Each structure stands twice: as C-alpha cells, then as structure tokens.
Amino acid sequence: MGLGFRPDVGSSGNLALGSSACSRSIFSTRGEDKLAGKGIKAHDEIRVCIVDDHALVRQGLARVLELEPRIQVVGEAGDGLGAISLANELRPDVILMDINMPGTDGIEASRIINRDHPNTRIIALTVYDDDRVFEVIRAGVSAYILKDVEAEELIRAIIDVHEGRSIIHPRVTGKVLGEFTRLSNSEGDGSHLDRLTQREREVLELIAKGEANREIANRLYISEKTVKNHITSILRKLNVHDRTQAAIYAIKCKLVEP
C-alpha cells in the first residue's frame, strides 16, 4: 500500500519552534520498528526536513521515516517560505518537498534552496497528473517521487539522493522526456555532446545510468573530486543546471537507453 495521506498515523517526539512561524525543528526519539535486514546499510546519519501544507501528511511521513535508523527527521514546514527558513537554519541533507502549496510553492522554494544550499538534496513529492513535472526538474530537484510511493521505496530514494543519485519515477519518465524534447528541438539533436571530452561523455553516461559519484570514481579509476570537476564541466557545456537534467539530455540524445 502506498503512503497516500495516511490520516490515521500520528507523529512522535517533542516539537520546538524554529526560526519561521510556519516551520518547526523536530527532536524526536526513535520508535522500535526499523527496516533492519532490508539490505540498507547503516552509515552516516541523513538529516531530513519534511515540507507539506497538510499536517497529517507531514506526521505520516515522519512516522514512516522513523523506520530507518539512518534517517533523522530534524524539521518540518507547511509552505515554501518555511522550507527556505529550515534550509537556512538547519542545512539538512535532504528535503522532502511538496510541490503544490499555497503562497511560495515547492518549485520556487526548491529553486532558491538549490541556489543557496547546493549540497542539500531535494526530493519533490507530487501526484502523477501534475502538469509541471518539467518545471520541477528545472528547479534543481534531485528526485521526483509520486505521493503514492511505498514506504521502503521512499526511504531508498532518500538514501540514493544523499549518495548522489538522481531519481525520476518511472510513471512520469515519458512525460519528462517528451517535454524535454519539445523544449530542446531548437538546439539540435545532441549538438552539445560534441563539446564534451571522451572522459566527460563516459561520466555523463554513468550519471544517466543512475550511478553516484563514488561509483563513477571506482568504475573509471579516478578520484571523487575529479568526478565532481567533470560534472561541473558537463553541466556548463550542456547548459543545464544539475545532474538530473544532464541525465535527461543524455537519454534524449540516445547516449544511453532510458
């Protein structure tokens, strides 16, 4: 069963007011349930903020994330301004961001946070029929996940983006690629790929296959710092904002198969 809105699930732990009236820092104790034995290794802690204008959704997501010992929910907000405030105050590793919120929505908040805190990964949470999928990607999110995702899949997505991977839910991949093709036709078919060195093309291909920086470094026998330098060059030459857009460009130009 997917997460849905889970109105029957409450939150645990004590809440303390953060710097924004619509945001809160959370300091909670762990529940007994863990996703032990699920193939998810225990490494460094991942600090997560939850942003959604429905309190019950935030509470349900927090309870789900308590199942994974690596993840600590450190804050929550009910709108985009609260999300920006949390990002400035807490510098979380990952933000779960609802896209459709009143006032400053998730897209604008993601754009600002991605600009000011590029090391914070943003996972966009939305519904399948959202017609702003491509706009969300352009805002610099690291993952686009549907709200009916299974709990374990959401936890896996958080760990993956924290490790440098980018994720687009399979059910919306076609929509994203179609919109990207429509907007990119004027640029020619893969013309920007000619600007890349052979090594940069190899790195881009591995990015498009969903590999993290560490995996790319191991596969190509180079350092992670060198991988990051290659990615910076790739983004500049392709005129895209992040690795997700670079991966979509590579797929569109048939450098790799979707």
mmCIF file of C-alpha atoms in Angstrom:
data_model
loop_
_atom_site.group_PDB
_atom_site.id
_atom_site.type_symbol
_atom_site.label_atom_id
_atom_site.label_comp_id
_atom_site.label_asym_id
_atom_site.label_seq_id
_atom_site.Cartn_x
_atom_site.Cartn_y
_atom_site.Cartn_z
ATOM 1 C CA MET A 1 0.000 0.000 0.000
ATOM 2 C CA GLY A 2 1.352 3.434 -0.893
ATOM 3 C CA LEU A 3 1.801 6.279 1.536
ATOM 4 C CA GLY A 4 -1.196 8.317 0.392
ATOM 5 C CA PHE A 5 -2.181 10.847 3.036
ATOM 6 C CA ARG A 6 -2.128 8.332 5.953
ATOM 7 C CA PRO A 7 -4.506 10.438 8.132
ATOM 8 C CA ASP A 8 -4.550 7.698 10.769
ATOM 9 C CA VAL A 9 -0.830 7.998 11.540
ATOM 10 C CA GLY A 10 0.379 10.404 14.229
ATOM 11 C CA SER A 11 3.836 11.815 14.944
ATOM 12 C CA SER A 12 6.146 11.070 17.866
ATOM 13 C CA GLY A 13 8.705 13.108 19.744
ATOM 14 C CA ASN A 14 8.844 16.672 21.025
ATOM 15 C CA LEU A 15 8.485 19.727 18.800
ATOM 16 C CA ALA A 16 10.330 23.020 19.210
ATOM 17 C CA LEU A 17 9.653 26.206 17.250
ATOM 18 C CA GLY A 18 12.199 27.066 14.564
ATOM 19 C CA SER A 19 13.037 30.481 13.107
ATOM 20 C CA SER A 20 9.917 30.631 10.920
ATOM 21 C CA ALA A 21 6.343 30.736 12.155
ATOM 22 C CA CYS A 22 5.447 28.048 9.641
ATOM 23 C CA SER A 23 8.409 25.785 10.293
ATOM 24 C CA ARG A 24 9.483 23.595 13.193
ATOM 25 C CA SER A 25 12.633 21.805 14.245
ATOM 26 C CA ILE A 26 11.968 18.289 15.449
ATOM 27 C CA PHE A 27 13.926 16.458 18.126
ATOM 28 C CA SER A 28 12.372 13.017 18.364
ATOM 29 C CA THR A 29 13.189 9.686 19.920
ATOM 30 C CA ARG A 30 13.243 6.598 17.755
ATOM 31 C CA GLY A 31 10.415 4.072 17.618
ATOM 32 C CA GLU A 32 11.164 0.391 17.956
ATOM 33 C CA ASP A 33 10.380 -0.508 14.340
ATOM 34 C CA LYS A 34 13.369 -0.465 11.973
ATOM 35 C CA LEU A 35 13.969 -1.568 8.433
ATOM 36 C CA ALA A 36 16.649 -3.944 9.647
ATOM 37 C CA GLY A 37 17.583 -6.753 7.319
ATOM 38 C CA LYS A 38 16.263 -4.888 4.266
ATOM 39 C CA GLY A 39 19.633 -4.562 2.563
ATOM 40 C CA ILE A 40 20.079 -0.937 3.642
ATOM 41 C CA LYS A 41 23.458 -0.499 5.278
ATOM 42 C CA ALA A 42 23.953 1.691 8.320
ATOM 43 C CA HIS A 43 26.357 4.540 7.537
ATOM 44 C CA ASP A 44 26.292 8.225 8.395
ATOM 45 C CA GLU A 45 23.049 9.795 9.583
ATOM 46 C CA ILE A 46 20.862 11.530 6.987
ATOM 47 C CA ARG A 47 19.167 14.685 8.293
ATOM 48 C CA VAL A 48 15.788 15.207 6.628
ATOM 49 C CA CYS A 49 13.203 18.006 6.604
ATOM 50 C CA ILE A 50 9.584 17.454 5.550
ATOM 51 C CA VAL A 51 7.643 20.208 3.759
ATOM 52 C CA ASP A 52 3.904 19.817 3.075
ATOM 53 C CA ASP A 53 0.932 22.080 3.716
ATOM 54 C CA HIS A 54 -1.044 19.193 5.271
ATOM 55 C CA ALA A 55 -0.016 18.483 8.875
ATOM 56 C CA LEU A 56 -1.310 14.901 8.738
ATOM 57 C CA VAL A 57 0.865 14.181 5.701
ATOM 58 C CA ARG A 58 3.927 15.549 7.496
ATOM 59 C CA GLN A 59 3.147 13.422 10.539
ATOM 60 C CA GLY A 60 2.629 10.311 8.430
ATOM 61 C CA LEU A 61 5.885 10.820 6.550
ATOM 62 C CA ALA A 62 7.767 11.371 9.807
ATOM 63 C CA ARG A 63 6.453 8.091 11.215
ATOM 64 C CA VAL A 64 7.450 6.251 8.027
ATOM 65 C CA LEU A 65 10.981 7.665 8.128
ATOM 66 C CA GLU A 66 11.373 6.600 11.757
ATOM 67 C CA LEU A 67 11.520 3.038 10.424
ATOM 68 C CA GLU A 68 15.006 3.675 9.032
ATOM 69 C CA PRO A 69 17.761 4.156 11.647
ATOM 70 C CA ARG A 70 19.967 6.148 9.250
ATOM 71 C CA ILE A 71 17.352 8.879 8.855
ATOM 72 C CA GLN A 72 16.661 11.624 11.395
ATOM 73 C CA VAL A 73 13.759 13.996 10.754
ATOM 74 C CA VAL A 74 15.075 17.337 12.023
ATOM 75 C CA GLY A 75 12.416 19.783 10.855
ATOM 76 C CA GLU A 76 9.099 20.346 9.141
ATOM 77 C CA ALA A 77 7.362 23.229 7.396
ATOM 78 C CA GLY A 78 3.962 23.944 5.898
ATOM 79 C CA ASP A 79 4.948 26.109 2.934
ATOM 80 C CA GLY A 80 7.815 27.214 0.725
ATOM 81 C CA LEU A 81 8.933 30.094 2.936
ATOM 82 C CA GLY A 82 9.121 27.714 5.879
ATOM 83 C CA ALA A 83 11.203 25.340 3.763
ATOM 84 C CA ILE A 84 13.660 28.103 2.903
ATOM 85 C CA SER A 85 13.876 29.071 6.583
ATOM 86 C CA LEU A 86 14.590 25.464 7.588
ATOM 87 C CA ALA A 87 17.254 25.128 4.903
ATOM 88 C CA ASN A 88 18.973 28.293 6.124
ATOM 89 C CA GLU A 89 18.782 27.305 9.792
ATOM 90 C CA LEU A 90 19.369 23.549 9.741
ATOM 91 C CA ARG A 91 21.256 22.840 6.488
ATOM 92 C CA PRO A 92 19.573 19.414 6.131
ATOM 93 C CA ASP A 93 20.953 16.707 3.870
ATOM 94 C CA VAL A 94 17.596 16.037 2.193
ATOM 95 C CA ILE A 95 14.279 17.893 1.971
ATOM 96 C CA LEU A 96 11.018 16.143 1.084
ATOM 97 C CA MET A 97 9.200 18.927 -0.763
ATOM 98 C CA ASP A 98 5.520 19.026 -1.655
ATOM 99 C CA ILE A 99 5.161 20.918 -4.921
ATOM 100 C CA ASN A 100 1.615 22.275 -4.733
ATOM 101 C CA MET A 101 1.409 24.559 -1.700
ATOM 102 C CA PRO A 102 -0.216 27.975 -1.192
ATOM 103 C CA GLY A 103 1.963 31.069 -1.267
ATOM 104 C CA THR A 104 5.553 30.244 -2.136
ATOM 105 C CA ASP A 105 5.183 26.811 -3.696
ATOM 106 C CA GLY A 106 7.620 23.910 -3.732
ATOM 107 C CA ILE A 107 9.064 24.803 -7.125
ATOM 108 C CA GLU A 108 10.115 28.317 -6.162
ATOM 109 C CA ALA A 109 11.370 27.121 -2.781
ATOM 110 C CA SER A 110 13.393 24.360 -4.463
ATOM 111 C CA ARG A 111 14.928 26.852 -6.871
ATOM 112 C CA ILE A 112 16.043 29.141 -4.027
ATOM 113 C CA ILE A 113 17.320 26.325 -1.815
ATOM 114 C CA ASN A 114 19.192 24.720 -4.713
ATOM 115 C CA ARG A 115 20.866 28.066 -5.412
ATOM 116 C CA ASP A 116 21.771 28.889 -1.799
ATOM 117 C CA HIS A 117 22.449 25.367 -0.488
ATOM 118 C CA PRO A 118 23.596 23.175 -3.395
ATOM 119 C CA ASN A 119 24.611 20.368 -1.030
ATOM 120 C CA THR A 120 21.027 19.949 0.190
ATOM 121 C CA ARG A 121 19.208 17.371 -1.942
ATOM 122 C CA ILE A 122 15.532 17.950 -2.668
ATOM 123 C CA ILE A 123 13.003 15.203 -3.349
ATOM 124 C CA ALA A 124 9.842 16.542 -4.994
ATOM 125 C CA LEU A 125 6.648 14.853 -3.824
ATOM 126 C CA THR A 126 3.641 15.231 -6.083
ATOM 127 C CA VAL A 127 0.878 13.416 -7.963
ATOM 128 C CA TYR A 128 1.003 11.752 -11.361
ATOM 129 C CA ASP A 129 -1.186 14.281 -13.178
ATOM 130 C CA ASP A 130 0.867 17.301 -12.103
ATOM 131 C CA ASP A 131 1.417 19.218 -15.346
ATOM 132 C CA ARG A 132 4.544 20.982 -14.059
ATOM 133 C CA VAL A 133 6.845 17.962 -13.997
ATOM 134 C CA PHE A 134 9.497 19.527 -16.202
ATOM 135 C CA GLU A 135 9.349 22.817 -14.311
ATOM 136 C CA VAL A 136 10.046 20.865 -11.130
ATOM 137 C CA ILE A 137 13.098 19.212 -12.711
ATOM 138 C CA ARG A 138 14.405 22.570 -13.893
ATOM 139 C CA ALA A 139 14.158 23.878 -10.314
ATOM 140 C CA GLY A 140 17.065 21.589 -9.447
ATOM 141 C CA VAL A 141 15.446 18.759 -7.504
ATOM 142 C CA SER A 142 17.381 15.506 -7.190
ATOM 143 C CA ALA A 143 14.347 13.240 -7.354
ATOM 144 C CA TYR A 144 10.726 13.325 -8.490
ATOM 145 C CA ILE A 145 8.614 10.886 -6.463
ATOM 146 C CA LEU A 146 4.872 10.259 -6.522
ATOM 147 C CA LYS A 147 2.935 10.594 -3.279
ATOM 148 C CA ASP A 148 1.585 7.049 -3.508
ATOM 149 C CA VAL A 149 5.113 5.612 -3.296
ATOM 150 C CA GLU A 150 5.711 2.657 -0.979
ATOM 151 C CA ALA A 151 7.402 3.435 2.348
ATOM 152 C CA GLU A 152 10.519 1.398 1.615
ATOM 153 C CA GLU A 153 10.832 2.968 -1.843
ATOM 154 C CA LEU A 154 10.727 6.454 -0.309
ATOM 155 C CA ILE A 155 13.422 5.531 2.199
ATOM 156 C CA ARG A 156 15.539 4.070 -0.589
ATOM 157 C CA ALA A 157 15.100 7.294 -2.594
ATOM 158 C CA ILE A 158 16.312 9.407 0.338
ATOM 159 C CA ILE A 159 19.413 7.259 0.730
ATOM 160 C CA ASP A 160 20.061 7.272 -3.027
ATOM 161 C CA VAL A 161 19.884 11.057 -3.456
ATOM 162 C CA HIS A 162 22.042 11.512 -0.358
ATOM 163 C CA GLU A 163 24.651 9.329 -2.085
ATOM 164 C CA GLY A 164 24.492 11.448 -5.242
ATOM 165 C CA ARG A 165 21.973 9.644 -7.433
ATOM 166 C CA SER A 166 19.056 11.242 -9.274
ATOM 167 C CA ILE A 167 15.623 9.640 -9.500
ATOM 168 C CA ILE A 168 12.575 10.157 -11.694
ATOM 169 C CA HIS A 169 9.598 7.914 -11.013
ATOM 170 C CA PRO A 170 9.117 5.512 -13.972
ATOM 171 C CA ARG A 171 5.469 6.525 -14.343
ATOM 172 C CA VAL A 172 6.425 10.091 -15.280
ATOM 173 C CA THR A 173 9.653 9.470 -17.213
ATOM 174 C CA GLY A 174 7.855 9.554 -20.564
ATOM 175 C CA LYS A 175 6.189 12.855 -19.713
ATOM 176 C CA VAL A 176 9.516 14.414 -18.709
ATOM 177 C CA LEU A 177 11.349 13.197 -21.801
ATOM 178 C CA GLY A 178 8.533 14.372 -24.057
ATOM 179 C CA GLU A 179 8.608 17.868 -22.600
ATOM 180 C CA PHE A 180 12.402 17.976 -22.699
ATOM 181 C CA THR A 181 12.358 17.001 -26.378
ATOM 182 C CA ARG A 182 9.788 19.677 -27.164
ATOM 183 C CA LEU A 183 11.834 22.400 -25.471
ATOM 184 C CA SER A 184 15.160 21.184 -26.858
ATOM 185 C CA ASN A 185 14.321 20.742 -30.543
ATOM 186 C CA SER A 186 15.679 24.170 -31.407
ATOM 187 C CA GLU A 187 19.093 23.213 -30.016
ATOM 188 C CA GLY A 188 19.639 20.384 -32.465
ATOM 189 C CA ASP A 189 19.926 16.669 -31.796
ATOM 190 C CA GLY A 190 22.806 16.131 -29.404
ATOM 191 C CA SER A 191 24.871 19.040 -30.716
ATOM 192 C CA HIS A 192 26.076 19.932 -27.214
ATOM 193 C CA LEU A 193 27.529 16.441 -26.744
ATOM 194 C CA ASP A 194 30.235 17.359 -29.236
ATOM 195 C CA ARG A 195 31.568 19.828 -26.684
ATOM 196 C CA LEU A 196 32.372 17.060 -24.201
ATOM 197 C CA THR A 197 35.681 15.258 -23.918
ATOM 198 C CA GLN A 198 35.685 11.470 -24.113
ATOM 199 C CA ARG A 199 36.073 11.233 -20.337
ATOM 200 C CA GLU A 200 33.187 13.646 -19.789
ATOM 201 C CA ARG A 201 30.995 11.532 -22.079
ATOM 202 C CA GLU A 202 31.883 8.471 -20.002
ATOM 203 C CA VAL A 203 30.963 10.298 -16.802
ATOM 204 C CA LEU A 204 27.703 11.554 -18.329
ATOM 205 C CA GLU A 205 26.765 8.049 -19.447
ATOM 206 C CA LEU A 206 27.244 6.738 -15.911
ATOM 207 C CA ILE A 207 25.247 9.645 -14.466
ATOM 208 C CA ALA A 208 22.402 8.797 -16.838
ATOM 209 C CA LYS A 209 22.551 5.198 -15.610
ATOM 210 C CA GLY A 210 21.959 6.452 -12.069
ATOM 211 C CA GLU A 211 25.421 5.893 -10.607
ATOM 212 C CA ALA A 212 26.643 8.021 -7.692
ATOM 213 C CA ASN A 213 29.937 9.923 -7.698
ATOM 214 C CA ARG A 214 31.702 7.244 -5.664
ATOM 215 C CA GLU A 215 30.566 4.515 -8.057
ATOM 216 C CA ILE A 216 31.679 6.558 -11.064
ATOM 217 C CA ALA A 217 35.067 7.157 -9.459
ATOM 218 C CA ASN A 218 35.559 3.443 -8.773
ATOM 219 C CA ARG A 219 34.490 2.432 -12.261
ATOM 220 C CA LEU A 220 36.752 4.952 -14.024
ATOM 221 C CA TYR A 221 39.651 4.657 -11.539
ATOM 222 C CA ILE A 222 39.617 8.360 -10.711
ATOM 223 C CA SER A 223 39.000 10.328 -7.504
ATOM 224 C CA GLU A 224 35.592 11.611 -6.423
ATOM 225 C CA LYS A 225 36.982 15.149 -6.634
ATOM 226 C CA THR A 226 37.872 14.538 -10.289
ATOM 227 C CA VAL A 227 34.356 13.211 -10.898
ATOM 228 C CA LYS A 228 32.877 16.387 -9.385
ATOM 229 C CA ASN A 229 35.124 18.515 -11.604
ATOM 230 C CA HIS A 230 33.974 16.587 -14.679
ATOM 231 C CA ILE A 231 30.331 17.041 -13.675
ATOM 232 C CA THR A 232 30.798 20.789 -13.245
ATOM 233 C CA SER A 233 32.278 20.956 -16.744
ATOM 234 C CA ILE A 234 29.496 18.779 -18.188
ATOM 235 C CA LEU A 235 26.749 20.976 -16.733
ATOM 236 C CA ARG A 236 28.407 24.100 -18.113
ATOM 237 C CA LYS A 237 28.927 22.665 -21.600
ATOM 238 C CA LEU A 238 25.404 21.234 -21.840
ATOM 239 C CA ASN A 239 23.889 24.426 -20.401
ATOM 240 C CA VAL A 240 21.896 22.519 -17.770
ATOM 241 C CA HIS A 241 21.542 23.162 -14.051
ATOM 242 C CA ASP A 242 22.053 19.778 -12.398
ATOM 243 C CA ARG A 243 22.866 16.105 -12.985
ATOM 244 C CA THR A 244 19.193 15.179 -13.394
ATOM 245 C CA GLN A 245 18.849 17.490 -16.386
ATOM 246 C CA ALA A 246 22.176 16.207 -17.733
ATOM 247 C CA ALA A 247 20.911 12.626 -17.462
ATOM 248 C CA ILE A 248 17.701 13.509 -19.303
ATOM 249 C CA TYR A 249 19.748 15.215 -22.024
ATOM 250 C CA ALA A 250 21.917 12.100 -22.407
ATOM 251 C CA ILE A 251 18.841 9.889 -22.754
ATOM 252 C CA LYS A 252 17.202 12.268 -25.209
ATOM 253 C CA CYS A 253 20.354 12.251 -27.344
ATOM 254 C CA LYS A 254 20.469 8.435 -27.157
ATOM 255 C CA LEU A 255 23.810 8.351 -25.365
ATOM 256 C CA VAL A 256 22.100 5.754 -23.166
ATOM 257 C CA GLU A 257 18.779 3.952 -23.360
ATOM 258 C CA PRO A 258 16.036 5.040 -20.891
#
